[in-house]
Tab-separated table of C-alpha atoms and ligand atoms in Angstrom:
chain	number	residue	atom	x	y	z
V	1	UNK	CA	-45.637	-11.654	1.361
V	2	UNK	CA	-47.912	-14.826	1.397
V	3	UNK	CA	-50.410	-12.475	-1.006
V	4	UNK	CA	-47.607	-11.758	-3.593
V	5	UNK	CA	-46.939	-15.501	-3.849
V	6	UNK	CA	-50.083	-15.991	-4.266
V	7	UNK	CA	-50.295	-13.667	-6.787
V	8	UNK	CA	-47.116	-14.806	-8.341
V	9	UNK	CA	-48.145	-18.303	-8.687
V	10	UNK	CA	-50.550	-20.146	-10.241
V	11	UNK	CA	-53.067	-21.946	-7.569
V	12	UNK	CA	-52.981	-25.225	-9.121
V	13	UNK	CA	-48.974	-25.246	-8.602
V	14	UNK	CA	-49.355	-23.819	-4.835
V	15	UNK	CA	-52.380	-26.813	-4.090
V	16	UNK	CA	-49.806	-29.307	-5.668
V	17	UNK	CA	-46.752	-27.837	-3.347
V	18	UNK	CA	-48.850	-28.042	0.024
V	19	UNK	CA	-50.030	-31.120	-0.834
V	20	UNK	CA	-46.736	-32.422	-1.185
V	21	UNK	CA	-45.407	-31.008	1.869
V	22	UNK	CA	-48.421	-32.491	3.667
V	23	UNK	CA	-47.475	-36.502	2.341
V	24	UNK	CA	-43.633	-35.830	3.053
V	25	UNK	CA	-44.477	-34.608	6.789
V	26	UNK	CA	-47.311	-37.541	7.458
V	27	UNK	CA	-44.631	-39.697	5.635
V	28	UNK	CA	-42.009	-39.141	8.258
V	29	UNK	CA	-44.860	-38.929	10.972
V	30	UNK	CA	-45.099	-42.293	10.352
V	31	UNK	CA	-41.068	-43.000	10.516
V	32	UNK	CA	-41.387	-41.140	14.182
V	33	UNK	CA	-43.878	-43.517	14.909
V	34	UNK	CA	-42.136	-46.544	14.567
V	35	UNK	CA	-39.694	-45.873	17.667
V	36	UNK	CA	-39.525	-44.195	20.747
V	37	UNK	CA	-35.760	-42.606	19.487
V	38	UNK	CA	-37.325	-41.533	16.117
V	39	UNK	CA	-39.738	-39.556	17.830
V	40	UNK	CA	-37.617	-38.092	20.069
V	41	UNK	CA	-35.335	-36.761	17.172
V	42	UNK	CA	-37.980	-35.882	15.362
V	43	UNK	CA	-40.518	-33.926	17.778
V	44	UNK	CA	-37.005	-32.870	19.920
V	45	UNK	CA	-34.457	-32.117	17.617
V	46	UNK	CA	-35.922	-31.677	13.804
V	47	UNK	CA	-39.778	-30.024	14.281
V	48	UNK	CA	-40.152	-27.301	16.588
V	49	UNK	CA	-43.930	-28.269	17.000
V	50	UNK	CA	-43.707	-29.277	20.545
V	51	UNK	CA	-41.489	-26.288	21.326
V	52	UNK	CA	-45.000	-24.002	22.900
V	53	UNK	CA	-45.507	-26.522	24.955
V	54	UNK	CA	-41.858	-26.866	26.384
V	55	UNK	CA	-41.771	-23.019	26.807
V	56	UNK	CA	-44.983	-22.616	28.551
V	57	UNK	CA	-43.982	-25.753	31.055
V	58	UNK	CA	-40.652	-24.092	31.622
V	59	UNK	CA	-41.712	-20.478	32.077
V	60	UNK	CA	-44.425	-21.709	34.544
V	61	UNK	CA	-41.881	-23.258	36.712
V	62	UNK	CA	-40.093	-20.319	36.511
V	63	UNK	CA	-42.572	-18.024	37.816
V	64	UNK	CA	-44.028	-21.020	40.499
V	65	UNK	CA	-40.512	-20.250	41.872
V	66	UNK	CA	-40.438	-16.414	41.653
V	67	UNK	CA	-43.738	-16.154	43.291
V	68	UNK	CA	-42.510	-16.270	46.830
V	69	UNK	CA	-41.504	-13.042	46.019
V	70	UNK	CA	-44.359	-11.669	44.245
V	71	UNK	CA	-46.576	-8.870	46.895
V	72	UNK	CA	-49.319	-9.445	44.544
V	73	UNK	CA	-50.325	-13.414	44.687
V	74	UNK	CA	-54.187	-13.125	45.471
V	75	UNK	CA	-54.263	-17.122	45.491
V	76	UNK	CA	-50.956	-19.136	46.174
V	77	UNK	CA	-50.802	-22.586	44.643
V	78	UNK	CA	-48.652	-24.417	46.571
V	79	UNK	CA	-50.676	-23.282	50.046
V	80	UNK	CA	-53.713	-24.204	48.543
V	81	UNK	CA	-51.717	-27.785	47.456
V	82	UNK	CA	-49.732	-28.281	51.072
V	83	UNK	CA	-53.596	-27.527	52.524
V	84	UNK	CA	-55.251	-29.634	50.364
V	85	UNK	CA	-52.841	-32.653	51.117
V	86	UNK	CA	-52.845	-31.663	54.771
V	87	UNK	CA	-56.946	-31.720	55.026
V	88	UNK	CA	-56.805	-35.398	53.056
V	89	UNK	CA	-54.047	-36.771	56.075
V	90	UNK	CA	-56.632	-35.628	58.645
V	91	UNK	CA	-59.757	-37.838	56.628
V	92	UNK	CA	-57.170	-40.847	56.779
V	93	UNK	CA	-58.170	-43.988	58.565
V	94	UNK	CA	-56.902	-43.955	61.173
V	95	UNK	CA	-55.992	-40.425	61.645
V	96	UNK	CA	-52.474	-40.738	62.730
V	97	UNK	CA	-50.688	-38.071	65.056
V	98	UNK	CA	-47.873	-37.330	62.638
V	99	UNK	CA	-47.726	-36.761	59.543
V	100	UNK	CA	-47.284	-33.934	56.988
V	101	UNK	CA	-44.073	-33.183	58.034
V	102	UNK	CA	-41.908	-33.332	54.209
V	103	UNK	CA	-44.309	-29.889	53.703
V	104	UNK	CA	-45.634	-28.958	57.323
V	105	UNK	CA	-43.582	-26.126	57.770
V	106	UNK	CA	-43.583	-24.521	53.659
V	107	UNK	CA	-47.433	-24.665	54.512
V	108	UNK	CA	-47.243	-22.413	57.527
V	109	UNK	CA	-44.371	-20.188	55.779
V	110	UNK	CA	-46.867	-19.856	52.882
V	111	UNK	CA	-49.655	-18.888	55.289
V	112	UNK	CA	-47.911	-16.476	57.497
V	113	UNK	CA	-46.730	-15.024	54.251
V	114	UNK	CA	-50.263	-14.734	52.826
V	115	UNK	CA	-51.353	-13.626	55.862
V	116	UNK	CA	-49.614	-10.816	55.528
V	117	UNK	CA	-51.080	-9.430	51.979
V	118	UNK	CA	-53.486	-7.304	52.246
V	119	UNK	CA	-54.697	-8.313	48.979
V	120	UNK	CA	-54.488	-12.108	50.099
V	121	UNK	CA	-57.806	-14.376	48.594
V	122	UNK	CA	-59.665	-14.645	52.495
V	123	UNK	CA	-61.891	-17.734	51.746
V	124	UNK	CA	-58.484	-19.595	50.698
V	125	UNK	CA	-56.504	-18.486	54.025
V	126	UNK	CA	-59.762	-19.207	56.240
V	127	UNK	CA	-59.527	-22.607	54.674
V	128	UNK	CA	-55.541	-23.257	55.267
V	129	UNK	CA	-56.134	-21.367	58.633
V	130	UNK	CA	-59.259	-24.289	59.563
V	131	UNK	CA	-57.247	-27.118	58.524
V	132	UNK	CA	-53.593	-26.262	60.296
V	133	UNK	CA	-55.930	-25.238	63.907
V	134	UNK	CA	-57.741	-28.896	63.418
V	135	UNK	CA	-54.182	-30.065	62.745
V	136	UNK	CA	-52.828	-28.780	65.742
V	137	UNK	CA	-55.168	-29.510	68.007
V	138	UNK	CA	-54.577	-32.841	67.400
V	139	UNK	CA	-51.161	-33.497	66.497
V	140	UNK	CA	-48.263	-34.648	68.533
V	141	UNK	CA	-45.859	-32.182	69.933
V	142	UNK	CA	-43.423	-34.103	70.679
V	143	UNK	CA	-42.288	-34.274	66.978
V	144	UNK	CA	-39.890	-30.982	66.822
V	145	UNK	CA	-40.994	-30.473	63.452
V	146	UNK	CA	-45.031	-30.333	64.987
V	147	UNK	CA	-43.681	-27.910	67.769
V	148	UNK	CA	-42.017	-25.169	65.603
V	149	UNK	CA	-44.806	-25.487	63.069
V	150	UNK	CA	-47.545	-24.741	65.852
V	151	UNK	CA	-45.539	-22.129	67.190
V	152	UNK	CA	-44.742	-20.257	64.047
V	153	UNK	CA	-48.407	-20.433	63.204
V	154	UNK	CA	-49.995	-19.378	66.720
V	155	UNK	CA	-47.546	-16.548	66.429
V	156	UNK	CA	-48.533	-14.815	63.276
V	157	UNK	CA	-51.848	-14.198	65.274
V	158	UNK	CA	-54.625	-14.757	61.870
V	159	UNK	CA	-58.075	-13.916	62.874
V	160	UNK	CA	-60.638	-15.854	60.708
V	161	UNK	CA	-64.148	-15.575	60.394
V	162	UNK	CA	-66.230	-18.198	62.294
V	163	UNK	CA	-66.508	-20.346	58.910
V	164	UNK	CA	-64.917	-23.639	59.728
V	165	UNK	CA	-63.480	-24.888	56.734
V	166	UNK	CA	-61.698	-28.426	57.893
V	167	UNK	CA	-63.269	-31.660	56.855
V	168	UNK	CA	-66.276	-33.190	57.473
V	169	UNK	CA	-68.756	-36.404	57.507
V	170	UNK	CA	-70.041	-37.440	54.140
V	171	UNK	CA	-73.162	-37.401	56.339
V	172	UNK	CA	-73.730	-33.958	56.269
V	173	UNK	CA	-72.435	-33.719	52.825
V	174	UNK	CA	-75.291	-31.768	50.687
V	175	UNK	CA	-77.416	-33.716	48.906
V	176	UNK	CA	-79.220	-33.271	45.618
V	177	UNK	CA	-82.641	-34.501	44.804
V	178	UNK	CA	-81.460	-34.876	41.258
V	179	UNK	CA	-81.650	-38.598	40.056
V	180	UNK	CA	-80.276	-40.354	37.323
V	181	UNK	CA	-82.988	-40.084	35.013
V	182	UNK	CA	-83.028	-36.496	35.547
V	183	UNK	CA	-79.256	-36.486	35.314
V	184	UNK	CA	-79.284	-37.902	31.920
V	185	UNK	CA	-81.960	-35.886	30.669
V	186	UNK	CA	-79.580	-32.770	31.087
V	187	UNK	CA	-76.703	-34.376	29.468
V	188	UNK	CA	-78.676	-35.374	26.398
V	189	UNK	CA	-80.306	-31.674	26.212
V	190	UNK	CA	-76.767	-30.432	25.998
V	191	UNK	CA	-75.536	-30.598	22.824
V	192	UNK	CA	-73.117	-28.875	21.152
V	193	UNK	CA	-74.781	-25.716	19.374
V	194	UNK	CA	-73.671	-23.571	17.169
V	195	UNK	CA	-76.868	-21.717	15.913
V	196	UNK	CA	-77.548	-18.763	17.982
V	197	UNK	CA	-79.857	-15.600	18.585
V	198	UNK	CA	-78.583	-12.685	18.128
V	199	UNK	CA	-79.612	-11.734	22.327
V	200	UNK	CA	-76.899	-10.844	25.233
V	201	UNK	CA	-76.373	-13.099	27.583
V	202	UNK	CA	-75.804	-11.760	30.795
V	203	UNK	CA	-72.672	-11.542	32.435
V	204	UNK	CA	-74.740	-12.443	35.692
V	205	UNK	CA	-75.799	-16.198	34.245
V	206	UNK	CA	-72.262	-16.187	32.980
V	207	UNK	CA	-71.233	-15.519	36.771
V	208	UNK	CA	-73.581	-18.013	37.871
V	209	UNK	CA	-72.918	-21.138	35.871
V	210	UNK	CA	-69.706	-20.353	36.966
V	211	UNK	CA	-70.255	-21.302	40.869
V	212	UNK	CA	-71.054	-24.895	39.481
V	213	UNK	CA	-67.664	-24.795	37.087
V	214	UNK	CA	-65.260	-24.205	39.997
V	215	UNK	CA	-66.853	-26.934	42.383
V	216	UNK	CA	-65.319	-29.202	39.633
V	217	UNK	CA	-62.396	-31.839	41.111
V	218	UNK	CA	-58.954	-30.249	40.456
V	219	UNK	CA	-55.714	-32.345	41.364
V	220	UNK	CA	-54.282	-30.816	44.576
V	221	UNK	CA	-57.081	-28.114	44.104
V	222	UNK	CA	-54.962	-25.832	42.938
V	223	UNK	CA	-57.602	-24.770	39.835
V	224	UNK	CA	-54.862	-23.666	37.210
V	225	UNK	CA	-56.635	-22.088	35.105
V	226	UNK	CA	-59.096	-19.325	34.204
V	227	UNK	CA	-62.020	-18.195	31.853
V	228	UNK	CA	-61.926	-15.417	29.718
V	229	UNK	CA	-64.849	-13.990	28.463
V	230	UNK	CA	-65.830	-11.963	25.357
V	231	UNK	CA	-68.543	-10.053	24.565
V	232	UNK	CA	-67.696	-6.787	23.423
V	233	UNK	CA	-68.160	-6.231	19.395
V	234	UNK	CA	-64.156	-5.578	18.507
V	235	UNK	CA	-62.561	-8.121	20.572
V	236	UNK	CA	-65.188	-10.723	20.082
V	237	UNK	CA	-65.097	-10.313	16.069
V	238	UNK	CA	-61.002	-10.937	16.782
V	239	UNK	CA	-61.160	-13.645	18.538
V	240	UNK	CA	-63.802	-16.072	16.783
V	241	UNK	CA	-61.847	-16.102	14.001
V	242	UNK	CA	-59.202	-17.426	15.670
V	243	UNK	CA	-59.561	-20.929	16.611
V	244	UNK	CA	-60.612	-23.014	13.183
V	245	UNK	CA	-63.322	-24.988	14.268
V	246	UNK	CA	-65.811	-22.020	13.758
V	247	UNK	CA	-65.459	-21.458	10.308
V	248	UNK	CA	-68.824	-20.718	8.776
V	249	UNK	CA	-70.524	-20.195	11.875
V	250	UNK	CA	-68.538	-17.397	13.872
V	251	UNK	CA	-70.245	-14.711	12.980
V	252	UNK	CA	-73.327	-15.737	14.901
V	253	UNK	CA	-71.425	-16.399	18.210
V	254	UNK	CA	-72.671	-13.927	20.990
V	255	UNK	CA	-69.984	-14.294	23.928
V	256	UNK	CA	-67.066	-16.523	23.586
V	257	UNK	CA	-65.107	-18.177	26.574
V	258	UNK	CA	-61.446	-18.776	26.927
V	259	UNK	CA	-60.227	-21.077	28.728
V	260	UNK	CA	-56.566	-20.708	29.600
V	261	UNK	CA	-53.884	-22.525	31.452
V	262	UNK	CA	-52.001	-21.244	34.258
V	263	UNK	CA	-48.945	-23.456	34.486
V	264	UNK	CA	-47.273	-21.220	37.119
V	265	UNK	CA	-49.294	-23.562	39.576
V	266	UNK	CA	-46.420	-26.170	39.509
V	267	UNK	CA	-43.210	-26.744	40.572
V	268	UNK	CA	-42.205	-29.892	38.252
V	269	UNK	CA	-43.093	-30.616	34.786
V	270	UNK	CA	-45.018	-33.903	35.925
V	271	UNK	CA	-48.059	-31.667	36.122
V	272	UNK	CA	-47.862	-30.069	32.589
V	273	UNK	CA	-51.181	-32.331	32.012
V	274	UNK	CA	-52.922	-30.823	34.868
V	275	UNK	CA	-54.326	-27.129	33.559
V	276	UNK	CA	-55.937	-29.138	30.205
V	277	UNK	CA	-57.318	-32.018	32.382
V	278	UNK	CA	-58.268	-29.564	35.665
V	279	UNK	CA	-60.260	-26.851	32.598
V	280	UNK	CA	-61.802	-29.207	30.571
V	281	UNK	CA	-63.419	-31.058	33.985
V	282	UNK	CA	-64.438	-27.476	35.050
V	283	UNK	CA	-65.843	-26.657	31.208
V	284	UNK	CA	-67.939	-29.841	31.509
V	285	UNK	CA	-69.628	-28.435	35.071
V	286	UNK	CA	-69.950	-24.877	33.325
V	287	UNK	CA	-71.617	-26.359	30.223
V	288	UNK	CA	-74.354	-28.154	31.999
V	289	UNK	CA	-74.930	-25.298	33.967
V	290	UNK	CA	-75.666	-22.928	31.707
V	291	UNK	CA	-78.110	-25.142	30.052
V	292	UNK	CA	-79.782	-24.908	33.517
V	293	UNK	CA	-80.208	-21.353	32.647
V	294	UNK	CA	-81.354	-21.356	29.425
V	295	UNK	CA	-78.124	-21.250	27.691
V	296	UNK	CA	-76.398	-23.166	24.733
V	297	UNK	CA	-72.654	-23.643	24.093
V	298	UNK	CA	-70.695	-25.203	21.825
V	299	UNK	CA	-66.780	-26.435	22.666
V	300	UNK	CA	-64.560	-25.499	20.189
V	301	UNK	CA	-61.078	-26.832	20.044
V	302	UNK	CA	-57.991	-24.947	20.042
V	303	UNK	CA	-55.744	-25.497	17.797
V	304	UNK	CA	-51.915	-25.804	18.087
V	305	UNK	CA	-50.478	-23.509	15.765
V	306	UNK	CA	-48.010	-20.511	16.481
V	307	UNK	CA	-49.594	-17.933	14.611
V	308	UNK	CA	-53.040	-18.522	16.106
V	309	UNK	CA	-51.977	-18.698	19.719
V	310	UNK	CA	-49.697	-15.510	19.362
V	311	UNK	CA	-53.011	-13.655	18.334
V	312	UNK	CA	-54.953	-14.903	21.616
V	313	UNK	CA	-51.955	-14.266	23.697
V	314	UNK	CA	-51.859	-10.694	22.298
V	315	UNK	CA	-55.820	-10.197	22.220
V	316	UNK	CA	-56.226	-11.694	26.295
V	317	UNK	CA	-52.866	-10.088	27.033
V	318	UNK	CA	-51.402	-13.561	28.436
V	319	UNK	CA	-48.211	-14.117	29.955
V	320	UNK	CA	-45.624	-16.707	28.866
V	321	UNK	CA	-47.104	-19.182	31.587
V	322	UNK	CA	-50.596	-18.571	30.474
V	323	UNK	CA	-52.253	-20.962	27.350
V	324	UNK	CA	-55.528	-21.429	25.783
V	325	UNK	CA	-56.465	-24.855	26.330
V	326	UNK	CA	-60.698	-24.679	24.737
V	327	UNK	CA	-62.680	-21.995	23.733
V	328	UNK	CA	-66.790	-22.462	24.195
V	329	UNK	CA	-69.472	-20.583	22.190
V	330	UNK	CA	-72.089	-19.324	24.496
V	331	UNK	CA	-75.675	-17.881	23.732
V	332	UNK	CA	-79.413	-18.533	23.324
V	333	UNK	CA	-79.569	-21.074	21.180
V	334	UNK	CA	-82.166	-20.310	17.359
V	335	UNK	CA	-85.216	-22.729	18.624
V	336	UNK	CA	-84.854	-23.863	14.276
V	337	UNK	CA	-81.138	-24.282	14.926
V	338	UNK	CA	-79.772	-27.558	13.275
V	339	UNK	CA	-77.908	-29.611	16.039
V	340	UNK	CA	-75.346	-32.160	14.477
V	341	UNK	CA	-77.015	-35.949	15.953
V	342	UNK	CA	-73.139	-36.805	17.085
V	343	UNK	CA	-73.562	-40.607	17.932
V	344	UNK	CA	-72.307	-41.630	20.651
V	345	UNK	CA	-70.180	-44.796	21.908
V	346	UNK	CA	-72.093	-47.174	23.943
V	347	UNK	CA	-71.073	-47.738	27.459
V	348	UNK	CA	-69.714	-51.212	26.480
V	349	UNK	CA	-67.679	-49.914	23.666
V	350	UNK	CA	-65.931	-47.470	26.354
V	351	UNK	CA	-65.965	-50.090	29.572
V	352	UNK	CA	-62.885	-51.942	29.554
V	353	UNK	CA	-62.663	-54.205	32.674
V	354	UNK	CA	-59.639	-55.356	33.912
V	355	UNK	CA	-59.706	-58.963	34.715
C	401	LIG	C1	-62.434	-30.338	22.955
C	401	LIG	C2	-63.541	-30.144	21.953
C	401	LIG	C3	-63.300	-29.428	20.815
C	401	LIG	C4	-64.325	-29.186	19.908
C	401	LIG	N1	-64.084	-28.393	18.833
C	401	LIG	C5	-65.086	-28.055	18.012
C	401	LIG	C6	-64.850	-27.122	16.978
C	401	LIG	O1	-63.743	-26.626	16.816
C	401	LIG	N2	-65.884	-26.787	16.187
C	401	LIG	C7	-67.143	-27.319	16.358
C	401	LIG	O2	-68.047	-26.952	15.605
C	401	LIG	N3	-67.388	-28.214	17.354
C	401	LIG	C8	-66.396	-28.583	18.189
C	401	LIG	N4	-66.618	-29.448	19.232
C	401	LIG	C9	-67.945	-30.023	19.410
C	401	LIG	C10	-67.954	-31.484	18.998
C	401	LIG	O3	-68.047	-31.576	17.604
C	401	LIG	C11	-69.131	-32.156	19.696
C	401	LIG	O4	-68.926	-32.082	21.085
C	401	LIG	C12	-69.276	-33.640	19.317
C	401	LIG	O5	-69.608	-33.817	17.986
C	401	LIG	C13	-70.339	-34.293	20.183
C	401	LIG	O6	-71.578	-33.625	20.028
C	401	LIG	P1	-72.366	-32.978	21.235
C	401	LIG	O7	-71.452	-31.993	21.887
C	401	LIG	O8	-73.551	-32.314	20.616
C	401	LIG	O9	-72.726	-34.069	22.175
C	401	LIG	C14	-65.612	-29.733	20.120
C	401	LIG	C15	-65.821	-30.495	21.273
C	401	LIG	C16	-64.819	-30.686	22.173
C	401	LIG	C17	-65.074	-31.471	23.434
């Protein structure tokens, strides 16, 4: 259809129609932007542009809620939230005897229930299984609430490893020799790049720069999200085209990342922020990483636009609580390979300190 128009008429006419469509929608951009009602009618009621991002909130709510029922949950958000906010009570200061109790006893539901999977992530229950035992060795019993809890949780009888997964001293934190110098030097030797040789890259350095992507921070650490990645001719050849930053350059992209969104992971829409901000922290980790290893990348935005996200969807076979949030070019970068100088703000153009 869009070919036959094309066809039909002239190009001139067709530039002068888009154009015009263009002014008219920055025009009443503009109108939106002027109150906080415009915009609502505008973005809520008149333009459907927004409407992706309602969907993919709503239908991840949807299936947060369904997934009590689902035999299949390898990793279950809201036990690895309830642990996560259950390991930060026991760092308080002072550690007080009670506490917890608005989501003590969904957390040991959630665990029993896990428990119970054969198919069940281990490392996550050995760490909601070390942080409940520190929990109730400690906490007072003679909150009802504490009692049934410890009860319901001796009783489903979990065997761990010996891995004790509950917190500990910043003391015996790890530390890195790196220093700042050193530090910096990475971050100015990664640059975006977008010139590459035409060698593999191995799944195994892909695998590896990964470790360092998912020690990124994560709110609740429920890391929504997760990484596709393309290498294989047909499906990469797809999917470069797709998001519009790589014009010119796609066809010399070796493997291509995807990140995508889980929004499943939450219960309430206040989190809808949380799978671009939770990714895009990880992406950062995986990027220096891999220049550790001798690898380039390039970030490449994703746009959106229907059309281009219903052809991802399809090609990663996503569900309706599933979006792309950034794709990443990764290979060896071509040593002659032009990198774009990209100025950067200075510190005190970026500092704003609150008096
Ligand atoms: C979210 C995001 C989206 C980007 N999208 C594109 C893109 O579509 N195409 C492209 O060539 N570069 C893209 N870039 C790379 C930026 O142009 C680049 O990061 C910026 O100019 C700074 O340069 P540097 O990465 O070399 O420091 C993107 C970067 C980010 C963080």
């Amino acid at each position: 259809m869009k070919q036959l128009i094309k066809r039909l008429i002239p190009s001139a006419l067709l530039g002068t129609v888009k154009k015009q469509k263009e002014a008219t929608a920055t025009a009443l951009t503009q109108l939106m932007g002027r109150s906080r009602w415009l915009a609502k009618l505008g973005y809520g009621v008149l333009s459907s542009l927004f409407s992706r991002e309602n969907y993919v909130t709503a239908a991840g709510i949807r299936r947060h809620h369904q997934l009590d029922k689902e035999p299949t949950q390898q990793s279950h958000a809201r036990l690895r939230r309830n642990t996560h906010r259950l390991e930060k009570g026991l760092t308080m200061q002072p550690r007080r005897e009670v506490f917890g109790l608005a989501y003590l006893g969904q957390l040991v539901d959630d665990f029993r229930s896990q428990a119970s999977k054969g198919n069940a992530c281990q490392e996550e229950l050995q760490w909601a299984n070390s942080v409940l035992t520190e929990y109730f060795s400690f906490a007072d019993e003679s909150e009802p609430a504490i009692k049934r809890a410890r009860a319901r949780f001796l009783a489903c009888g979990y065997v761990g490893n010996q891995q004790n997964y509950s917190p500990y001293e910043r003391q015996t934190s790890l530390q890195s020799r790196v220093e700042f110098d050193e530090f910096k030097k990475l971050a100015m030797q990664r640059r975006s790049v977008r010139w590459f040789t035409d060698e593999r890259v191995p799944r195994s350095l892909v695998e590896r720069a990964m470790q360092a992507a998912t020690l990124a921070p994560s709110a609740c650490n429920r890391q929504p999200f997760n990484v596709y990645i393309i290498d294989e001719d047909d499906a990469l050849k797809r999917a470069v085209k797709q998001p519009m930053g790589t014009a010119g350059w796609e066809h010399n992209i070796p493997m291509l990342a995807v990140f995508v969104g889980d929004f499943s992971c939450f219960e309430a829409a206040r989190d809808r922020h949380v799978p671009y901000i939770d990714a895009s922290l990880a992406a950062m980790n995986f990027m220096l990483a891999l220049e550790t290893l001798g690898l380039a990348s390039c970030p490449i935005n994703w746009p959106d636009i229907e059309i281009r996200e219903r052809r991802m969807a399809k090609l990663l076979k996503l569900d309706a609580w599933q979006r792309p949030i950034m794709c990443m070019a990764i290979g060896y970068a071509q040593e002659e390979g032009g990198i774009a100088f990209s100025q950067k703000k200075l510190p005190e153009q970026l500092i704003r300190y609150v008096e």
